[in-house]
Short mmCIF file of N, CA and C in Angstrom, two decimals:
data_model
loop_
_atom_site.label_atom_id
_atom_site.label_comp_id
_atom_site.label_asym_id
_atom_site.label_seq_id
_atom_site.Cartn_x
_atom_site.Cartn_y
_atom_site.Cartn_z
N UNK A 375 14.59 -22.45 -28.76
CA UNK A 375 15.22 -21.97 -27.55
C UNK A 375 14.52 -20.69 -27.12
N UNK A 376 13.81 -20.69 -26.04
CA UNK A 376 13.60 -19.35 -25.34
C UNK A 376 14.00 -18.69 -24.66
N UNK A 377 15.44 -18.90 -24.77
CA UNK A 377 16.84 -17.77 -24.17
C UNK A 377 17.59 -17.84 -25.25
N UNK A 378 17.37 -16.92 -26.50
CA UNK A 378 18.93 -17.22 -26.97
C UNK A 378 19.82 -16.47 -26.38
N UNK A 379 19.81 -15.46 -25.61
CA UNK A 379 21.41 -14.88 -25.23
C UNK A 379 21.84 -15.74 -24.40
N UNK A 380 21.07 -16.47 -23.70
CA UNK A 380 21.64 -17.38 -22.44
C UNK A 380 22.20 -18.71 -23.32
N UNK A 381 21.59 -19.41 -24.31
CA UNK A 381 22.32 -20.27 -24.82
C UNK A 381 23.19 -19.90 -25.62
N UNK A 382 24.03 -18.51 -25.93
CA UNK A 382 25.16 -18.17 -26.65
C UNK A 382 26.19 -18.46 -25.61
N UNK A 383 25.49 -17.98 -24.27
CA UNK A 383 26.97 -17.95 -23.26
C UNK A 383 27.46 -19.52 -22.79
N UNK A 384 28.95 -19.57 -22.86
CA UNK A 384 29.24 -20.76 -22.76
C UNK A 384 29.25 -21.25 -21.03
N UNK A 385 28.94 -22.60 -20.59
CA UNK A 385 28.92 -22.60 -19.44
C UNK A 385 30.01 -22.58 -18.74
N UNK A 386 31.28 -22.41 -18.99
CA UNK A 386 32.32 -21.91 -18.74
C UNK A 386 32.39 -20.94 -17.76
N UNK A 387 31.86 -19.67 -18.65
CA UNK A 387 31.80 -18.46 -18.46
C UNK A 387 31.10 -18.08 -17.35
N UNK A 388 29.73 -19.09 -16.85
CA UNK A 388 28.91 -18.63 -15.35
C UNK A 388 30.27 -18.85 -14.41
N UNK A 389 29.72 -18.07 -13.25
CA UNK A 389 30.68 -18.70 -11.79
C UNK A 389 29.62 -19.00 -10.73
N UNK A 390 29.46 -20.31 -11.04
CA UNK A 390 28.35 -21.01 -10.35
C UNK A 390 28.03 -19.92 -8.86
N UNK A 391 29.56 -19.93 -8.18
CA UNK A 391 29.78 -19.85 -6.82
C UNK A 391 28.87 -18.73 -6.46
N UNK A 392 29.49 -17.41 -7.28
CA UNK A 392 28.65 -16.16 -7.63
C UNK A 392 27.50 -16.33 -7.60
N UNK A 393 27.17 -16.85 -8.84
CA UNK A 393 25.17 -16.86 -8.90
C UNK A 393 24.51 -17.38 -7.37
N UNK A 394 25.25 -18.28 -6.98
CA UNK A 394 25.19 -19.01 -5.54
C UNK A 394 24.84 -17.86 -4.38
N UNK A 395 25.68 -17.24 -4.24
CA UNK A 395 26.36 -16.34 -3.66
C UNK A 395 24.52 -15.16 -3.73
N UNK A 396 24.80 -14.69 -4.83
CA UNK A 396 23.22 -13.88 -4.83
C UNK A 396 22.33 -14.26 -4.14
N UNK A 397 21.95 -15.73 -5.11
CA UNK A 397 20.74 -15.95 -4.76
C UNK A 397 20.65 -16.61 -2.93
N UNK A 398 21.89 -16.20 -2.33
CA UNK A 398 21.93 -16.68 -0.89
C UNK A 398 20.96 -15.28 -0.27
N UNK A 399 21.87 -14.60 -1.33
CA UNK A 399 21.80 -13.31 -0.34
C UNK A 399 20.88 -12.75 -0.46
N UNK A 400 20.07 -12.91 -1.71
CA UNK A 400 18.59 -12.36 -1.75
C UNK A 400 17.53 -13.17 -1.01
N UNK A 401 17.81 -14.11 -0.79
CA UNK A 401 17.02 -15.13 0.36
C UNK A 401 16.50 -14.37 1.71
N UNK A 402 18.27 -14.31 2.42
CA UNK A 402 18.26 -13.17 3.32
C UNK A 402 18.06 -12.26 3.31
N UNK A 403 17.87 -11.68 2.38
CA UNK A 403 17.19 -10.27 2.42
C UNK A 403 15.39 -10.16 2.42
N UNK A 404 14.75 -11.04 1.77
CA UNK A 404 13.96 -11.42 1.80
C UNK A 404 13.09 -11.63 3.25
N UNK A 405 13.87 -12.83 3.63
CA UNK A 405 13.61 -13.04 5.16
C UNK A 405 13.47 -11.85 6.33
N UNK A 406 14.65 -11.09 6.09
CA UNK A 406 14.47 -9.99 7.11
C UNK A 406 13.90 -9.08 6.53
N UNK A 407 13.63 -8.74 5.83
CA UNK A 407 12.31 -7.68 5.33
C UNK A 407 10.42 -7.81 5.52
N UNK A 408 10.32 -9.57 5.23
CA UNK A 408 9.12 -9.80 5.48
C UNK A 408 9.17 -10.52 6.73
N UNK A 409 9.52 -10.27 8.00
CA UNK A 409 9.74 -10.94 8.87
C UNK A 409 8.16 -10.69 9.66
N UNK A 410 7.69 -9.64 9.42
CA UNK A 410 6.79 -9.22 10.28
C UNK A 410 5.62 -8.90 9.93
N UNK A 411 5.04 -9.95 8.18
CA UNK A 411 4.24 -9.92 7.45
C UNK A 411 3.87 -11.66 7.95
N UNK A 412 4.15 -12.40 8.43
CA UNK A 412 4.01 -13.73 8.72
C UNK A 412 2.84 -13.75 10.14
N UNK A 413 3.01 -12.67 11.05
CA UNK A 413 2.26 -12.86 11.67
C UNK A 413 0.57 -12.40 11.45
N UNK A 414 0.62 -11.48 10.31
CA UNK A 414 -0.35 -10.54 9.49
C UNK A 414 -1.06 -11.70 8.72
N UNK A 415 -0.74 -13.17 8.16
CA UNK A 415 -1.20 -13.60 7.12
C UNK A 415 -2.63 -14.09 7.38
N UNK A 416 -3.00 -14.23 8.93
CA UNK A 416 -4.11 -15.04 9.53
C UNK A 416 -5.15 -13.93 9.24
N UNK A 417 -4.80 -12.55 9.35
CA UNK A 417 -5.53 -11.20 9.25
C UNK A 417 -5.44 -11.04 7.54
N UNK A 418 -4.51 -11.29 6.90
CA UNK A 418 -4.91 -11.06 5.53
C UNK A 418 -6.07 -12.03 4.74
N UNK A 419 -5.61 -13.05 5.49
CA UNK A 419 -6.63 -14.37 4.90
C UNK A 419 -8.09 -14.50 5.17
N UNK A 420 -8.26 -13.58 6.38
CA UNK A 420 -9.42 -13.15 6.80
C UNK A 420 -10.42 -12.37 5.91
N UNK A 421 -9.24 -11.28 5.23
CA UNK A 421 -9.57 -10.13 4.42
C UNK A 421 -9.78 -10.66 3.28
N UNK A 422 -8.98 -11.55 2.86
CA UNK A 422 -9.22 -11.58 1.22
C UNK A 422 -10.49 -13.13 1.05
N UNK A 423 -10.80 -13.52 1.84
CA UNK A 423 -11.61 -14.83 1.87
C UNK A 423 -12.49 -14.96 3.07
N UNK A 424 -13.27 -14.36 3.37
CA UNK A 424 -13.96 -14.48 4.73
C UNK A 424 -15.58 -15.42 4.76
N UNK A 425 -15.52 -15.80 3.53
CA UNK A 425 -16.52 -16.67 3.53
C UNK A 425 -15.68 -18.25 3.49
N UNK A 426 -14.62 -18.77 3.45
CA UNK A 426 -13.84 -19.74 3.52
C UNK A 426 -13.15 -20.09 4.79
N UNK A 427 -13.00 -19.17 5.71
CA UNK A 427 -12.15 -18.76 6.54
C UNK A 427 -12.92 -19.62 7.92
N UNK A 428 -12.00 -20.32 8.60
CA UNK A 428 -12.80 -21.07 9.93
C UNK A 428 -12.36 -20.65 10.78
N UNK A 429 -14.10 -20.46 11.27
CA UNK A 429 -14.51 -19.25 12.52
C UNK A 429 -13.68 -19.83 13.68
N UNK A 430 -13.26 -20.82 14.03
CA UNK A 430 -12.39 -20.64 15.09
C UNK A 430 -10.98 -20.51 15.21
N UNK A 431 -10.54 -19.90 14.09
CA UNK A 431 -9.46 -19.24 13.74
C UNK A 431 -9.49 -17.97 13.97
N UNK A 432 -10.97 -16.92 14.08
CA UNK A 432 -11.02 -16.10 13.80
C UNK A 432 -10.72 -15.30 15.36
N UNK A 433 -10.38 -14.21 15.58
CA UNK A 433 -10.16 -13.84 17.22
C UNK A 433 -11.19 -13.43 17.42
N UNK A 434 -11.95 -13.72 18.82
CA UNK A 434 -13.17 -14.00 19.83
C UNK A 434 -13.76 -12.47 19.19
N UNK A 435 -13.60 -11.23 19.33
CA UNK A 435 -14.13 -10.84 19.28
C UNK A 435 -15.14 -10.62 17.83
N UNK A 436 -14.40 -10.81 16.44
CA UNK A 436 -15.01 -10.94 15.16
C UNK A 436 -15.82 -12.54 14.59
N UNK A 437 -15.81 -13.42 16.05
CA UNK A 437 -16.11 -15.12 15.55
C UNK A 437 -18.05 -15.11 15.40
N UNK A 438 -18.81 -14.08 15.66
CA UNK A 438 -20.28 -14.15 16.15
C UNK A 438 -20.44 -13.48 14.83
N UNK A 439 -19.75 -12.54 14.37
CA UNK A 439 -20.01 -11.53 13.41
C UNK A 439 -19.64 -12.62 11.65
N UNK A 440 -18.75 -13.10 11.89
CA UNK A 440 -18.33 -13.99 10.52
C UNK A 440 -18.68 -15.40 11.26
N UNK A 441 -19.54 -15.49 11.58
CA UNK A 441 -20.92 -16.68 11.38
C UNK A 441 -22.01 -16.16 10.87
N UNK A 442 -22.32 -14.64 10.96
CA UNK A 442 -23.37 -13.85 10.54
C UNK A 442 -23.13 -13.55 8.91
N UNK A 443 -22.18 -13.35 9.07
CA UNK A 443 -21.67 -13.07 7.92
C UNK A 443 -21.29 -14.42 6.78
N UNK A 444 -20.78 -15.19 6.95
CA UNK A 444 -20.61 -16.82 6.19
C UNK A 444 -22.34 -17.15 6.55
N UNK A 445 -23.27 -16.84 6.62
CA UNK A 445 -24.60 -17.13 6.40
C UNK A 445 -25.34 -16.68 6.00
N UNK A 446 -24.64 -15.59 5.51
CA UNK A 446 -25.69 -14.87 4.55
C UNK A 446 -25.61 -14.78 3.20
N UNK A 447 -26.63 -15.71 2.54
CA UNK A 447 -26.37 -16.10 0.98
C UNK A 447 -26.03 -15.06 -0.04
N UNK A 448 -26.72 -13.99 0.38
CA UNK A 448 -26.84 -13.01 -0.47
C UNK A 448 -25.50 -11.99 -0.76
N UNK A 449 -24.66 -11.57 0.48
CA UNK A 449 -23.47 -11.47 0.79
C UNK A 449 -22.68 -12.24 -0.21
N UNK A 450 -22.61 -13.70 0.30
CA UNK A 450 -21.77 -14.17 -0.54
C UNK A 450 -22.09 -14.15 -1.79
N UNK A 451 -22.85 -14.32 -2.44
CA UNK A 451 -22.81 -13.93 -4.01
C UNK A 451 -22.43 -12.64 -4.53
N UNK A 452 -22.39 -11.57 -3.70
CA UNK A 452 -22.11 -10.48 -4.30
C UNK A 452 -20.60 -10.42 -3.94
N UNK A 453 -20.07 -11.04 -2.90
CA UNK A 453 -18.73 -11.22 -2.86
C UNK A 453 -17.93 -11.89 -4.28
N UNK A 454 -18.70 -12.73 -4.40
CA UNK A 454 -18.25 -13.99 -5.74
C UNK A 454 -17.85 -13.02 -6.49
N UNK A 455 -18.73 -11.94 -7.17
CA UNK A 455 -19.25 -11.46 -8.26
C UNK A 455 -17.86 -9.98 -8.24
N UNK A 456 -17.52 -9.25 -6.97
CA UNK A 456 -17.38 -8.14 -7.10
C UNK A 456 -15.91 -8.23 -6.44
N UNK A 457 -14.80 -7.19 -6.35
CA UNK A 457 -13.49 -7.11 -5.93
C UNK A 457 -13.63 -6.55 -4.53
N UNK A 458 -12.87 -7.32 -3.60
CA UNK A 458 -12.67 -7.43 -2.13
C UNK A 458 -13.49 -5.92 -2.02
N UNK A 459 -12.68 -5.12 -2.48
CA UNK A 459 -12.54 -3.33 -2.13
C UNK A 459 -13.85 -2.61 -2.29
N UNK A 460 -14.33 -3.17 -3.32
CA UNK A 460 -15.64 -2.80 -3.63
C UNK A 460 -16.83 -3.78 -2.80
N UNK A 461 -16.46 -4.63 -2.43
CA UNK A 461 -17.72 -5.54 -1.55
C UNK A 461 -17.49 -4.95 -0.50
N UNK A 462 -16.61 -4.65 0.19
CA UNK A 462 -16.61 -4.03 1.36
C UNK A 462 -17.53 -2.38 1.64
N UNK A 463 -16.77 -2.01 0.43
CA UNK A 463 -17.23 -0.20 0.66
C UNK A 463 -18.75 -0.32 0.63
N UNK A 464 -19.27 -0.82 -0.67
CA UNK A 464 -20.22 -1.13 -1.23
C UNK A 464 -21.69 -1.54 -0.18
N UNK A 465 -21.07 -2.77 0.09
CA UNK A 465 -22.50 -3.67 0.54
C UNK A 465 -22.20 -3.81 1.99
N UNK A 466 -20.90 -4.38 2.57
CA UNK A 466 -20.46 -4.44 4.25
C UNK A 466 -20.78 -3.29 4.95
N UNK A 467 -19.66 -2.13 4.67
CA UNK A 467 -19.69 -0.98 5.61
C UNK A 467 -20.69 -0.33 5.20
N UNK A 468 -21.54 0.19 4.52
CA UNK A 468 -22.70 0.30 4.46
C UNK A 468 -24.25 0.02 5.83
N UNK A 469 -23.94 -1.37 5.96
CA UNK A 469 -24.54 -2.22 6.53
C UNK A 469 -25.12 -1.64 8.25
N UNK A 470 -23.57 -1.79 8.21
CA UNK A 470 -23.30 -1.65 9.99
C UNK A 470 -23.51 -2.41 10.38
N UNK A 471 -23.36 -3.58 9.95
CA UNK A 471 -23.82 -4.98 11.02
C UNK A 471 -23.24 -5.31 11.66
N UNK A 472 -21.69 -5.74 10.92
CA UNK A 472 -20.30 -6.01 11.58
C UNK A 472 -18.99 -5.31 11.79
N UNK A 473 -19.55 -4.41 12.76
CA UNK A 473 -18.16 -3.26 13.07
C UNK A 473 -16.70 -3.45 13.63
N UNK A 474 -16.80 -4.89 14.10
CA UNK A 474 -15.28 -5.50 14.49
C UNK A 474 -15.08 -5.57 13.55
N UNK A 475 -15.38 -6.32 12.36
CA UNK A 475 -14.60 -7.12 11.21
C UNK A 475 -15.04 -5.84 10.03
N UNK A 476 -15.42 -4.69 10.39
CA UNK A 476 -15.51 -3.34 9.48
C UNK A 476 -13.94 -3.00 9.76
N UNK A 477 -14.00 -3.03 11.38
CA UNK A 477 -12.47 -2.35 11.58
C UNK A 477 -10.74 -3.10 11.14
N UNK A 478 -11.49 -4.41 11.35
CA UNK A 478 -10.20 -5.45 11.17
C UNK A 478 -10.10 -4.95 9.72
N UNK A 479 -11.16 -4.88 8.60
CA UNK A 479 -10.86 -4.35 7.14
C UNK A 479 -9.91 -2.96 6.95
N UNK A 480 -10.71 -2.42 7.90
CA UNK A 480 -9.95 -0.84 7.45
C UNK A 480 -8.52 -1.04 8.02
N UNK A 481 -8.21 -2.15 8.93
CA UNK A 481 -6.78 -1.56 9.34
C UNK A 481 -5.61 -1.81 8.03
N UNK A 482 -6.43 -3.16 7.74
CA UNK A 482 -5.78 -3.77 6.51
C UNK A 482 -5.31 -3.48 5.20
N UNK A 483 -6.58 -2.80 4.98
CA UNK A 483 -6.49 -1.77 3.89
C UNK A 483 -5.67 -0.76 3.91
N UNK A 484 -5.58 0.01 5.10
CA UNK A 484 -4.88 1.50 5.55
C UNK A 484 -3.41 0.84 5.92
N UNK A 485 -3.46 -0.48 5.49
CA UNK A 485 -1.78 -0.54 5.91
C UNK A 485 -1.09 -0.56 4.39
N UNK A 486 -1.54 -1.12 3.32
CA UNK A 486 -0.99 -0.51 2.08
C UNK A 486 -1.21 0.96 1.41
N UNK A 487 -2.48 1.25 1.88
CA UNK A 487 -2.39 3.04 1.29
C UNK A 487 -1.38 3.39 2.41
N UNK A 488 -1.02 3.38 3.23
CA UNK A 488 -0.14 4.46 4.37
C UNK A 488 1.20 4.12 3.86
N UNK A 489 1.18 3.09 3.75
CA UNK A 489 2.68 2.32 3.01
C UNK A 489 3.36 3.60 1.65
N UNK A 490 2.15 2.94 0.88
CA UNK A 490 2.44 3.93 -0.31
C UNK A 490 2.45 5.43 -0.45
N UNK A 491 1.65 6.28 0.54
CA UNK A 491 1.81 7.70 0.82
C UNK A 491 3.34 7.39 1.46
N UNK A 492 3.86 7.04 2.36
CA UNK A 492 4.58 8.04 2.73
C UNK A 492 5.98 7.45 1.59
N UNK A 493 5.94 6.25 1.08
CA UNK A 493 7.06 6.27 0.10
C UNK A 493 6.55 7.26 -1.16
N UNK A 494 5.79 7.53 -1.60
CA UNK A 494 5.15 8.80 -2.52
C UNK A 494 6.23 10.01 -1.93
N UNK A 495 5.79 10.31 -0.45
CA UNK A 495 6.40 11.39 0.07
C UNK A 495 7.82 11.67 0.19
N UNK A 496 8.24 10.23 0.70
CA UNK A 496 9.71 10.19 0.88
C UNK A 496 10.52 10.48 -0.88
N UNK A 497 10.08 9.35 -1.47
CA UNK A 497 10.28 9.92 -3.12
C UNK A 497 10.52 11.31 -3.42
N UNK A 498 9.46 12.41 -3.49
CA UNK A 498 9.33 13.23 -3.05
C UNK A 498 10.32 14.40 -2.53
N UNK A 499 10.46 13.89 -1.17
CA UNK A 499 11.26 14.43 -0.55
C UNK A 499 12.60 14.56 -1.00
N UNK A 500 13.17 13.12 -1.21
CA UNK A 500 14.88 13.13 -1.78
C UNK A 500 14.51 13.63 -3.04
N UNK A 501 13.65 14.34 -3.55
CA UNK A 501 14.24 14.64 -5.11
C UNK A 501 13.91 15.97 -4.79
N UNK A 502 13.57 16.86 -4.18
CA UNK A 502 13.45 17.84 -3.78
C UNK A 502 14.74 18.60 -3.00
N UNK A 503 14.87 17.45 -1.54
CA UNK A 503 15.82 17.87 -1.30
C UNK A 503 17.35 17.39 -1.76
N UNK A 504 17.69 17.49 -3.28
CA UNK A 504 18.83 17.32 -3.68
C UNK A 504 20.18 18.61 -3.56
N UNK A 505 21.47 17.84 -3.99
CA UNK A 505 21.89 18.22 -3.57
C UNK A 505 22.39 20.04 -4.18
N UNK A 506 21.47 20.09 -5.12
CA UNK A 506 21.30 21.73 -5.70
C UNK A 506 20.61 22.11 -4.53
N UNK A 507 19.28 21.47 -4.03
CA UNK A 507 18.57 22.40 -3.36
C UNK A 507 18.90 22.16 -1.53
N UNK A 508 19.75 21.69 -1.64
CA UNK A 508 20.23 21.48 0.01
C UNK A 508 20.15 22.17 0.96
N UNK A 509 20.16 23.70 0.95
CA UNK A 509 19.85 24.79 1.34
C UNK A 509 18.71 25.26 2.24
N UNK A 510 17.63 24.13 1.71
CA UNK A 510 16.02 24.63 1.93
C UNK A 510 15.71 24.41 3.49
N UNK A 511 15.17 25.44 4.47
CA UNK A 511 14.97 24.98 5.58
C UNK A 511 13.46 24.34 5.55
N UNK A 512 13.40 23.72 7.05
CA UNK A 512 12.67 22.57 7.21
C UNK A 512 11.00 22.67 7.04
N UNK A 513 10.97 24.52 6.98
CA UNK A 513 9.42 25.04 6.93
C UNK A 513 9.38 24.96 5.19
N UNK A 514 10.11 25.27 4.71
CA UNK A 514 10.06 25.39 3.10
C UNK A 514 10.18 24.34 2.63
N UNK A 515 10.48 22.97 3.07
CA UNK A 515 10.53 21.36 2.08
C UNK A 515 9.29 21.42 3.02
N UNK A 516 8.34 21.49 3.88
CA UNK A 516 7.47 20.96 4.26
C UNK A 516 6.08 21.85 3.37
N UNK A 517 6.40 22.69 3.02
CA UNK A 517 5.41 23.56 2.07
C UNK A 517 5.85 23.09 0.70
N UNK A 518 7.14 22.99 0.11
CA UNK A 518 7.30 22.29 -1.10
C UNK A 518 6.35 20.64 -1.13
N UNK A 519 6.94 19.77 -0.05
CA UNK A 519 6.25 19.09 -0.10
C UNK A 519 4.28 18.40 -0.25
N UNK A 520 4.00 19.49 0.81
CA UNK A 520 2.51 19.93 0.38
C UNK A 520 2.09 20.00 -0.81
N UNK A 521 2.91 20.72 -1.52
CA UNK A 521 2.11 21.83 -2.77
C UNK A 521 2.38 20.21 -3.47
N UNK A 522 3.59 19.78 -3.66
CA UNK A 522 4.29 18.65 -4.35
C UNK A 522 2.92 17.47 -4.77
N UNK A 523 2.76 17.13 -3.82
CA UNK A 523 1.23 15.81 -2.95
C UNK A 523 0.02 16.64 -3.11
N UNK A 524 0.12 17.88 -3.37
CA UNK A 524 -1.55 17.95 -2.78
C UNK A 524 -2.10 18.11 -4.52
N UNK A 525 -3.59 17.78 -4.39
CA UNK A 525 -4.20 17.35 -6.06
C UNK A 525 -4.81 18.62 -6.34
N UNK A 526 -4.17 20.00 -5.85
CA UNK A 526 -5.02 21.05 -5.80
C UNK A 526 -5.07 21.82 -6.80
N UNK A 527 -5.08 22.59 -7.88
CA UNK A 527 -4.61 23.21 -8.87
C UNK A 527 -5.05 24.95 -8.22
N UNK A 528 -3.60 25.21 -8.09
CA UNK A 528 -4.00 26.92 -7.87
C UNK A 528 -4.29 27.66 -8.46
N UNK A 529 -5.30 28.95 -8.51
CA UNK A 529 -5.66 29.70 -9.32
C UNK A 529 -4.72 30.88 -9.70
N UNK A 530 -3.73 30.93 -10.39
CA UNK A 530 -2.79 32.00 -10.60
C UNK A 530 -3.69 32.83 -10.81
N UNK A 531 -3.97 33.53 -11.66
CA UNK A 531 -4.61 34.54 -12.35
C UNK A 531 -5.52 35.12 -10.67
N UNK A 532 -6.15 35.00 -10.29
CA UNK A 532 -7.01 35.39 -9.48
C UNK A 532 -6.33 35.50 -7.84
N UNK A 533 -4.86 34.95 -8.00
CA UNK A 533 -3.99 35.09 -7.11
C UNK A 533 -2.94 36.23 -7.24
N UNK A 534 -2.31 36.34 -8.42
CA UNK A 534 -1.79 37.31 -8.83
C UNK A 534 -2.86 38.81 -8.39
N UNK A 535 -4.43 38.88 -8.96
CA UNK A 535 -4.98 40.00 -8.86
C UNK A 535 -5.35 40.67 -7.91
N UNK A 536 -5.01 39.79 -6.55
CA UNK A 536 -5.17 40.32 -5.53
C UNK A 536 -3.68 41.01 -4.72
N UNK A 537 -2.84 40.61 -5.73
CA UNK A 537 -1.36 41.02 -4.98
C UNK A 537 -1.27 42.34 -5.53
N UNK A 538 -0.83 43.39 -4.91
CA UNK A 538 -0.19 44.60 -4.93
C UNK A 538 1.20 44.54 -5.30
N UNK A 539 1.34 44.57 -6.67
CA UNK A 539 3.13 44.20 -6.85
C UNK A 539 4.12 45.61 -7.05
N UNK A 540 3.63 46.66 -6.77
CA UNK A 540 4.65 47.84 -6.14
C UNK A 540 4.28 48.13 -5.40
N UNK A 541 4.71 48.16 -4.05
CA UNK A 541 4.33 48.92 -2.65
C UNK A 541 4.62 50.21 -2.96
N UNK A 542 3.79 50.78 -2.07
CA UNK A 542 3.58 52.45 -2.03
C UNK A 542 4.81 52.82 -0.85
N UNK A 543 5.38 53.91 -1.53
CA UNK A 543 6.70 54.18 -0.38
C UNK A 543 6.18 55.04 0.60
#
């Protein structure tokens, strides 16, 4: 058995209706969350497979560029060989050959890093502004936040030595 806690519980004990009931509702939740990732999939499929991808699927302006591109042998083998992210940076944008379908990449890309910064930030934010520190006005969580995100390491020592820490009366 590769559930034993599930085969201890007697089937009695489920309430079908319940489990029912969830998995309705996570359906719907589902649905209205990715509602507006369905029209994106023709643009993702682009991104993650563009040597597979048929050019008259592709919108008019990127269809001249990924014929140029699905014909060039050499391309595709290094695609085979290497991860989307890195064929792109790497050997594509490099290139400059194909600056529509450079840009259709970057939007694609910049829609999961932007995603993830600002939930980083928002994270962030509610744990900052809790309810000990509730107090903080809107210039001071926006400088907390900074310092919070930024990869900077400050130089105490050489910050301190420039401060004057008794003023002269």
């Amino acid at each position: 058995m590769h559930f034993p806690r599930i085969a201890a519980c007697a089937p009695d004990d489920v309430d079908l209706n319940t489990c029912a009931g969830v998995v309705t509702s996570l359906r719907e939740e589902f649905a209205s969350r990715f509602t507006g990732v369905r029209p994106l999939a023709l643009g993702f499929k682009l991104f993650t497979s563009p040597f597979d991808f048929p050019v008259d699927e592709a919108p008019a302006p990127l269809q001249m560029e990924l014929v140029e591109l699905q014909c060039n042998d050499e391309l595709k083998a290094n695609y085979r060989t290497a991860s989307p992210l890195s064929f792109f940076r790497d050997l594509v944008l490099p290139s400059n050959k194909f600056p529509n379908y450079i840009e259709h990449v970057k939007c694609i890309v910049a829609m999961f890093g932007s995603t993830y910064c600002c939930e980083q930030l928002f994270s962030k934010m509610k744990y900052t502004k809790s309810s000990i520190r509730s107090q903080l006005s809107d210039h001071h969580l926006n400088d907390i936040l900074l310092l919070s995100t930024s990869s900077i390491d400050p130089d105490i020592e050489s910050l301190l030595h420039g401060k004057q820490h008794q003023p002269s009366h």
